[in-house]
CSV table of C-alpha atoms and ligand atoms in Angstrom, one decimal:
chain,number,residue,atom,x,y,z
I,1,MET,CA,-28.9,34.4,10.1
I,2,ARG,CA,-30.3,37.0,12.5
I,3,PRO,CA,-29.9,36.4,16.1
I,4,VAL,CA,-32.7,34.3,17.4
I,5,THR,CA,-32.8,36.2,20.6
I,6,GLU,CA,-34.2,39.1,18.7
I,7,PHE,CA,-37.3,37.1,18.0
I,8,ILE,CA,-37.7,35.8,21.4
I,9,LEU,CA,-37.6,38.9,22.8
I,10,ASN,CA,-40.1,40.3,20.4
I,11,MET,CA,-42.6,37.3,21.0
I,12,SER,CA,-41.9,37.6,24.7
I,13,ALA,CA,-42.7,41.3,24.7
I,14,GLY,CA,-46.5,39.9,24.6
I,15,ASN,CA,-47.4,40.4,21.0
I,16,SER,CA,-51.1,39.8,21.2
I,17,GLY,CA,-51.5,39.8,17.6
I,18,ASP,CA,-53.7,43.0,17.7
I,19,VAL,CA,-50.9,45.0,16.3
I,20,LEU,CA,-48.5,43.4,13.9
I,21,PRO,CA,-45.3,44.4,12.0
I,22,VAL,CA,-46.3,44.9,8.4
I,23,MET,CA,-43.0,45.0,6.2
I,24,GLU,CA,-45.1,45.8,3.1
I,25,SER,CA,-48.7,45.1,1.9
I,26,PHE,CA,-49.5,45.3,-1.9
I,27,TYR,CA,-52.3,44.1,-4.4
I,28,THR,CA,-50.7,41.9,-7.0
I,29,ILE,CA,-50.9,38.4,-8.8
I,30,GLN,CA,-49.9,35.3,-6.7
I,31,GLY,CA,-46.8,34.3,-8.7
I,32,GLU,CA,-46.2,30.9,-7.4
I,33,GLY,CA,-47.7,27.6,-6.1
I,34,TYR,CA,-51.3,26.5,-6.2
I,35,HIS,CA,-52.9,29.9,-6.6
I,36,SER,CA,-50.4,31.4,-9.2
I,37,GLY,CA,-52.1,33.8,-11.3
I,38,ARG,CA,-54.9,34.7,-8.9
I,39,PRO,CA,-55.1,38.3,-8.1
I,40,ALA,CA,-54.3,38.7,-4.2
I,41,PHE,CA,-53.8,41.2,-1.6
I,42,PHE,CA,-50.4,40.3,-0.1
I,43,ILE,CA,-49.5,41.2,3.8
I,44,ARG,CA,-45.9,40.5,4.3
I,45,LEU,CA,-45.0,40.6,8.2
I,46,GLY,CA,-41.4,41.5,9.5
I,47,GLY,CA,-39.5,38.9,11.2
I,48,CYS,CA,-37.8,35.5,10.3
I,49,ASP,CA,-34.9,33.7,11.8
I,50,ILE,CA,-34.9,30.8,9.4
I,51,GLY,CA,-31.9,32.3,7.3
I,52,CYS,CA,-32.3,30.9,4.0
I,53,VAL,CA,-29.2,31.5,1.8
I,54,TRP,CA,-31.1,32.3,-1.3
I,55,CYS,CA,-34.0,34.4,0.5
I,56,ASP,CA,-35.2,36.9,-1.7
I,57,VAL,CA,-36.7,39.2,1.0
I,58,LYS,CA,-33.8,39.5,3.4
I,59,GLU,CA,-35.4,42.8,4.3
I,60,SER,CA,-38.2,40.9,6.2
I,61,TRP,CA,-35.7,39.2,8.6
I,62,SER,CA,-35.8,41.8,11.2
I,63,SER,CA,-38.9,41.8,13.4
I,64,THR,CA,-38.3,45.7,14.1
I,65,GLY,CA,-38.3,48.8,12.0
I,66,HIS,CA,-41.6,48.0,10.0
I,67,PRO,CA,-44.8,50.1,10.7
I,68,MET,CA,-47.0,48.5,13.4
I,69,LYS,CA,-50.3,48.2,12.2
I,70,SER,CA,-53.5,47.2,13.9
I,71,CYS,CA,-55.5,44.3,12.5
I,72,GLU,CA,-58.4,46.4,11.6
I,73,GLU,CA,-56.1,48.8,9.6
I,74,ILE,CA,-54.8,45.9,7.7
I,75,VAL,CA,-58.1,44.7,7.0
I,76,ALA,CA,-59.2,48.2,5.9
I,77,GLU,CA,-56.5,48.3,3.6
I,78,ALA,CA,-57.3,44.9,2.1
I,79,LEU,CA,-61.0,46.0,1.6
I,80,GLN,CA,-59.6,48.9,-0.7
I,81,GLU,CA,-58.9,46.2,-3.4
I,82,PRO,CA,-61.6,44.2,-5.6
I,83,SER,CA,-59.9,40.7,-4.8
I,84,ARG,CA,-61.2,38.9,-1.8
I,85,PHE,CA,-58.2,36.7,-1.6
I,86,VAL,CA,-55.3,37.6,0.8
I,87,VAL,CA,-52.1,35.9,1.3
I,88,ILE,CA,-50.3,36.3,4.7
I,89,THR,CA,-46.7,35.8,4.3
I,90,GLY,CA,-43.1,37.0,5.6
I,91,GLY,CA,-40.9,36.8,7.0
I,92,GLU,CA,-42.2,33.9,8.9
I,93,PRO,CA,-45.6,34.9,9.7
I,94,ALA,CA,-46.2,32.1,12.2
I,95,LEU,CA,-44.0,34.1,14.8
I,96,TYR,CA,-47.0,36.0,15.6
I,97,ASP,CA,-50.7,35.3,16.7
I,98,LEU,CA,-52.7,35.6,13.8
I,99,THR,CA,-56.0,34.6,15.5
I,100,ARG,CA,-57.5,38.1,15.5
I,101,LEU,CA,-56.2,39.2,12.0
I,102,THR,CA,-57.6,36.2,10.3
I,103,ARG,CA,-61.0,36.3,12.3
I,104,LEU,CA,-61.4,39.9,11.3
I,105,LEU,CA,-60.4,39.0,7.4
I,106,HIS,CA,-63.1,36.1,7.6
I,107,GLU,CA,-65.8,38.4,8.9
I,108,LYS,CA,-65.2,40.5,5.7
I,109,VAL,CA,-65.3,37.1,3.7
I,110,PHE,CA,-61.9,37.2,2.6
I,111,GLU,CA,-60.4,33.9,1.5
I,112,ILE,CA,-57.0,33.5,3.4
I,113,ALA,CA,-53.9,32.1,2.3
I,114,VAL,CA,-50.6,31.8,4.5
I,115,GLU,CA,-47.0,31.1,3.2
I,116,THR,CA,-45.0,29.8,6.2
I,117,SER,CA,-41.8,27.6,6.5
I,118,GLY,CA,-43.8,25.3,9.1
I,119,ALA,CA,-41.2,25.7,11.8
I,120,TYR,CA,-43.4,27.3,14.4
I,121,PRO,CA,-46.9,26.6,15.7
I,122,LEU,CA,-49.5,28.1,13.2
I,123,THR,CA,-52.4,29.9,14.8
I,124,GLY,CA,-55.4,31.7,13.1
I,125,GLU,CA,-58.1,30.5,10.8
I,126,TRP,CA,-57.0,29.5,7.3
I,127,ASP,CA,-58.4,28.6,3.9
I,128,TRP,CA,-55.1,27.6,2.7
I,129,ILE,CA,-51.9,26.7,4.2
I,130,CYS,CA,-48.8,26.6,2.0
I,131,VAL,CA,-46.0,24.9,3.9
I,132,SER,CA,-42.5,25.7,2.2
I,133,PRO,CA,-40.1,23.5,4.3
I,134,LYS,CA,-36.6,24.7,5.0
I,135,LYS,CA,-33.6,22.4,5.9
I,136,PHE,CA,-32.2,25.2,8.0
I,137,LYS,CA,-35.0,24.8,10.3
I,138,ALA,CA,-37.2,22.1,9.8
I,139,PRO,CA,-41.1,22.2,9.7
I,140,LEU,CA,-43.1,20.7,12.8
I,141,GLN,CA,-45.2,17.6,12.0
I,142,GLU,CA,-48.4,19.6,13.0
I,143,ASN,CA,-47.9,21.9,10.4
I,144,LEU,CA,-47.1,19.5,7.8
I,145,GLU,CA,-50.5,17.8,8.7
I,146,LYS,CA,-52.4,20.9,8.1
I,147,ALA,CA,-50.8,21.7,4.7
I,148,HIS,CA,-52.8,22.2,1.6
I,149,GLU,CA,-49.7,22.7,-0.4
I,150,LEU,CA,-46.2,21.7,0.2
I,151,LYS,CA,-43.7,23.8,-1.9
I,152,VAL,CA,-40.2,22.7,-1.9
I,153,VAL,CA,-37.5,25.2,-3.2
I,154,ILE,CA,-34.9,23.0,-5.3
I,155,ASN,CA,-31.4,24.9,-4.8
I,156,HIS,CA,-29.4,21.5,-4.7
I,157,THR,CA,-29.5,17.8,-5.8
I,158,SER,CA,-30.2,16.6,-2.4
I,159,ASP,CA,-33.1,18.7,-2.1
I,160,PHE,CA,-35.3,16.2,-4.0
I,161,ASP,CA,-34.8,13.6,-1.0
I,162,TRP,CA,-35.6,16.8,1.3
I,163,ALA,CA,-38.8,17.2,-0.7
I,164,GLU,CA,-39.9,13.6,-0.5
I,165,LYS,CA,-39.0,13.4,3.2
I,166,ASN,CA,-41.5,16.1,3.7
I,167,ALA,CA,-44.1,14.6,1.3
I,168,ALA,CA,-44.1,11.7,3.2
I,169,ALA,CA,-45.2,13.5,6.2
I,170,VAL,CA,-48.3,15.5,4.6
I,171,LEU,CA,-51.9,14.3,4.1
I,172,LYS,CA,-53.0,12.7,0.9
I,173,HIS,CA,-54.9,15.6,-0.3
I,174,CYS,CA,-51.9,18.0,-0.1
I,175,LYS,CA,-50.6,19.3,-3.6
I,176,LEU,CA,-47.0,18.9,-4.0
I,177,PHE,CA,-44.5,21.6,-6.0
I,178,LEU,CA,-41.3,21.6,-6.8
I,179,GLN,CA,-39.9,25.1,-7.3
I,180,PRO,CA,-36.3,26.0,-8.9
I,181,GLU,CA,-34.3,28.4,-7.0
I,182,TYR,CA,-34.7,31.7,-8.9
I,183,ASP,CA,-31.1,32.5,-9.4
I,184,LYS,CA,-30.2,28.9,-10.2
I,185,PHE,CA,-33.0,28.5,-12.7
I,186,GLU,CA,-31.3,27.4,-15.7
I,187,LYS,CA,-29.3,24.6,-13.6
I,188,HIS,CA,-32.0,23.3,-11.8
I,189,ILE,CA,-35.0,23.4,-14.2
I,190,PRO,CA,-34.0,20.4,-16.4
I,191,PRO,CA,-33.7,17.9,-13.3
I,192,ILE,CA,-36.9,19.3,-12.1
I,193,ILE,CA,-38.7,18.4,-15.2
I,194,ASP,CA,-37.2,15.1,-15.4
I,195,TYR,CA,-38.1,14.4,-11.9
I,196,VAL,CA,-41.7,15.6,-12.2
I,197,LYS,CA,-42.2,13.6,-15.4
I,198,LEU,CA,-40.9,10.4,-13.4
I,199,HIS,CA,-42.8,11.4,-10.3
I,200,PRO,CA,-46.4,12.8,-11.5
I,201,GLU,CA,-47.6,13.4,-7.8
I,202,TRP,CA,-45.4,16.5,-8.1
I,203,SER,CA,-45.9,19.6,-9.9
I,204,ILE,CA,-43.4,22.5,-11.1
I,205,SER,CA,-44.0,25.9,-9.3
I,206,LEU,CA,-42.3,28.9,-11.0
I,207,GLN,CA,-41.8,32.3,-9.6
I,208,THR,CA,-43.8,33.9,-12.4
I,209,HIS,CA,-43.7,37.2,-10.7
I,210,ARG,CA,-39.9,37.2,-10.8
I,211,PHE,CA,-39.6,36.6,-14.5
I,212,TYR,CA,-42.3,39.4,-15.2
I,213,THR,CA,-40.4,41.9,-13.2
I,214,VAL,CA,-37.0,41.1,-14.9
I,215,MET,CA,-38.7,41.1,-18.5
I,216,TYR,CA,-40.3,44.6,-18.0
I,217,ASN,CA,-37.7,46.1,-15.6
I,218,ARG,CA,-40.2,46.7,-12.8
I,219,ASN,CA,-39.8,46.2,-9.1
I,220,SER,CA,-43.1,44.7,-8.6
I,221,TYR,CA,-46.4,43.9,-10.4
G,301,LIG,FE1,-36.6,34.2,3.8
G,301,LIG,FE2,-38.7,32.7,4.0
G,301,LIG,FE3,-36.2,31.6,4.3
G,301,LIG,FE4,-37.3,33.3,6.0
G,301,LIG,S1,-38.2,31.4,5.6
G,301,LIG,S2,-35.3,33.4,5.4
G,301,LIG,S3,-38.4,34.7,4.5
G,301,LIG,S4,-37.1,32.4,2.4
């Protein structure tokens, strides 16, 4: 896990949210969760202290070493693509004040989704909030109550209890997803299928982008 001090320092440096560390941004297809299959412009912000052992973007943990981009630059890049659907992810995007970025995106009529662990207070204007709670740093109740989507990664049998604990804290309209940890897909998908059949309030989320990249030997799509 990255030292927490790095992130505290980063935040205490007074990041107003006018300029943000963008690890990468790219136009692709949302691969997982409720919006799976939709073309979207992804903005991945650097910085995360959650430390999930199965994290597939560990390069995003550091909050430093990424290009610092103004909100105007980020929006201008998003406008180059035909879709007006943006996904802000990380890292942990809630480490930053996203008020300005989301306001500028809304001014350009973007629909804006965020993927967050829910562990930090969330700023900004959102059309879709996906909370993916992590045992390593539990989500805030205020974020669970804002969630449109709860997406729980199943990496261990005990994660079903973790999923239910968080599901009990979201509001009724929130969509519920169980997602097998990709590297243990074959182990976890059978019990997930059985579980969802018994608990139909849940649906299965697959990281379809990862299957695609393996099938076609590409880094991304
Ligand atoms: Fe990786 Fe997301 Fe976990 Fe952070 S919260 S360690 S970015 S999976």
